[in-house]
XYZ file of C-alpha atoms in Angstrom:
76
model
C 366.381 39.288 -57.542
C 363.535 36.799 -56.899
C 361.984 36.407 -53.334
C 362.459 33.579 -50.869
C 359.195 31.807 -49.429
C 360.684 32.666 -45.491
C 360.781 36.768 -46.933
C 357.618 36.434 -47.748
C 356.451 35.160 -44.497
C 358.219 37.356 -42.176
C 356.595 40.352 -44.296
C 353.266 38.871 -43.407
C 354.007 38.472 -39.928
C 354.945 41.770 -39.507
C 352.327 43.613 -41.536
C 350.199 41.964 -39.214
C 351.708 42.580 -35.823
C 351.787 46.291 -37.296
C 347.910 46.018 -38.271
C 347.327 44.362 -34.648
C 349.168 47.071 -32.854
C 347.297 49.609 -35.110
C 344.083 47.803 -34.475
C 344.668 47.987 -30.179
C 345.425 51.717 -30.398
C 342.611 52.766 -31.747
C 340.279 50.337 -29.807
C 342.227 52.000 -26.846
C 341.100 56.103 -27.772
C 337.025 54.700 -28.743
C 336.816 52.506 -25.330
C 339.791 54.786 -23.064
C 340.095 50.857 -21.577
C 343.746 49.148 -21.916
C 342.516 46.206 -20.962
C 339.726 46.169 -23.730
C 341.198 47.067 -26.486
C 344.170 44.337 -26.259
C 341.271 42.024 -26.006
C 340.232 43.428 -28.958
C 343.687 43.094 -30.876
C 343.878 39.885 -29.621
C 340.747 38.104 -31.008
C 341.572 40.751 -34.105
C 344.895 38.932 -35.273
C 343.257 35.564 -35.092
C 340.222 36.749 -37.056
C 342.075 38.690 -39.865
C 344.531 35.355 -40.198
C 341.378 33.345 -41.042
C 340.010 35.773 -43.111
C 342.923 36.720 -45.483
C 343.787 32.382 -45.136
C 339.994 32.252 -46.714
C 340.727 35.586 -49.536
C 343.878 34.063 -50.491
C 342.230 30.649 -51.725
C 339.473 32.753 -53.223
C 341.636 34.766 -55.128
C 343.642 31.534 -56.260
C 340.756 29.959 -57.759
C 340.279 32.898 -60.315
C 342.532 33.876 -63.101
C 341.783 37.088 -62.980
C 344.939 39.218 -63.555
C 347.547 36.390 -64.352
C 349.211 35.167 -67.770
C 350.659 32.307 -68.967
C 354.685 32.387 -68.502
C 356.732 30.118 -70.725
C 358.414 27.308 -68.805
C 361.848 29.038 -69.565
C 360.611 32.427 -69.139
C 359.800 32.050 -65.481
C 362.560 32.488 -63.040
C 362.662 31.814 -58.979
């Protein structure tokens, strides 16, 4: 079975809300402030976004770890 692009997002959207949600709990037991650490998680999601946007274009520019597919050999 191969993998729609839309799976692929909705994966990454929830990985993150579960990584922002992860992020705002434990800001909440260091600073015992509600208010703080949702402050936190919110300035966290847009951060990590930018950072894994600026990772993934890294990572594309090396071929580290890939290997050339035959045109036929590669299915969608």
């Amino acid at each position: 079975m191969a993998e729609k692009h839309y799976r692929s997002v909705i994966k990454a959207i929830s990985w993150r809300t579960v990584g922002t949600i992860d992020t705002i709990i434990v800001s909440y037991f260091i600073t015992g402030n509600l208010v703080m650490a949702v402050s936190i998680g919110s300035i966290e999601v847009i951060t990590k976004m930018f950072l894994y946007y600026l990772h993934e274009r890294a990572w594309d520019r090396t071929n580290f770890g890939r290997i050339k597919v035959a045109e036929n050999d590669y299915q969608i």
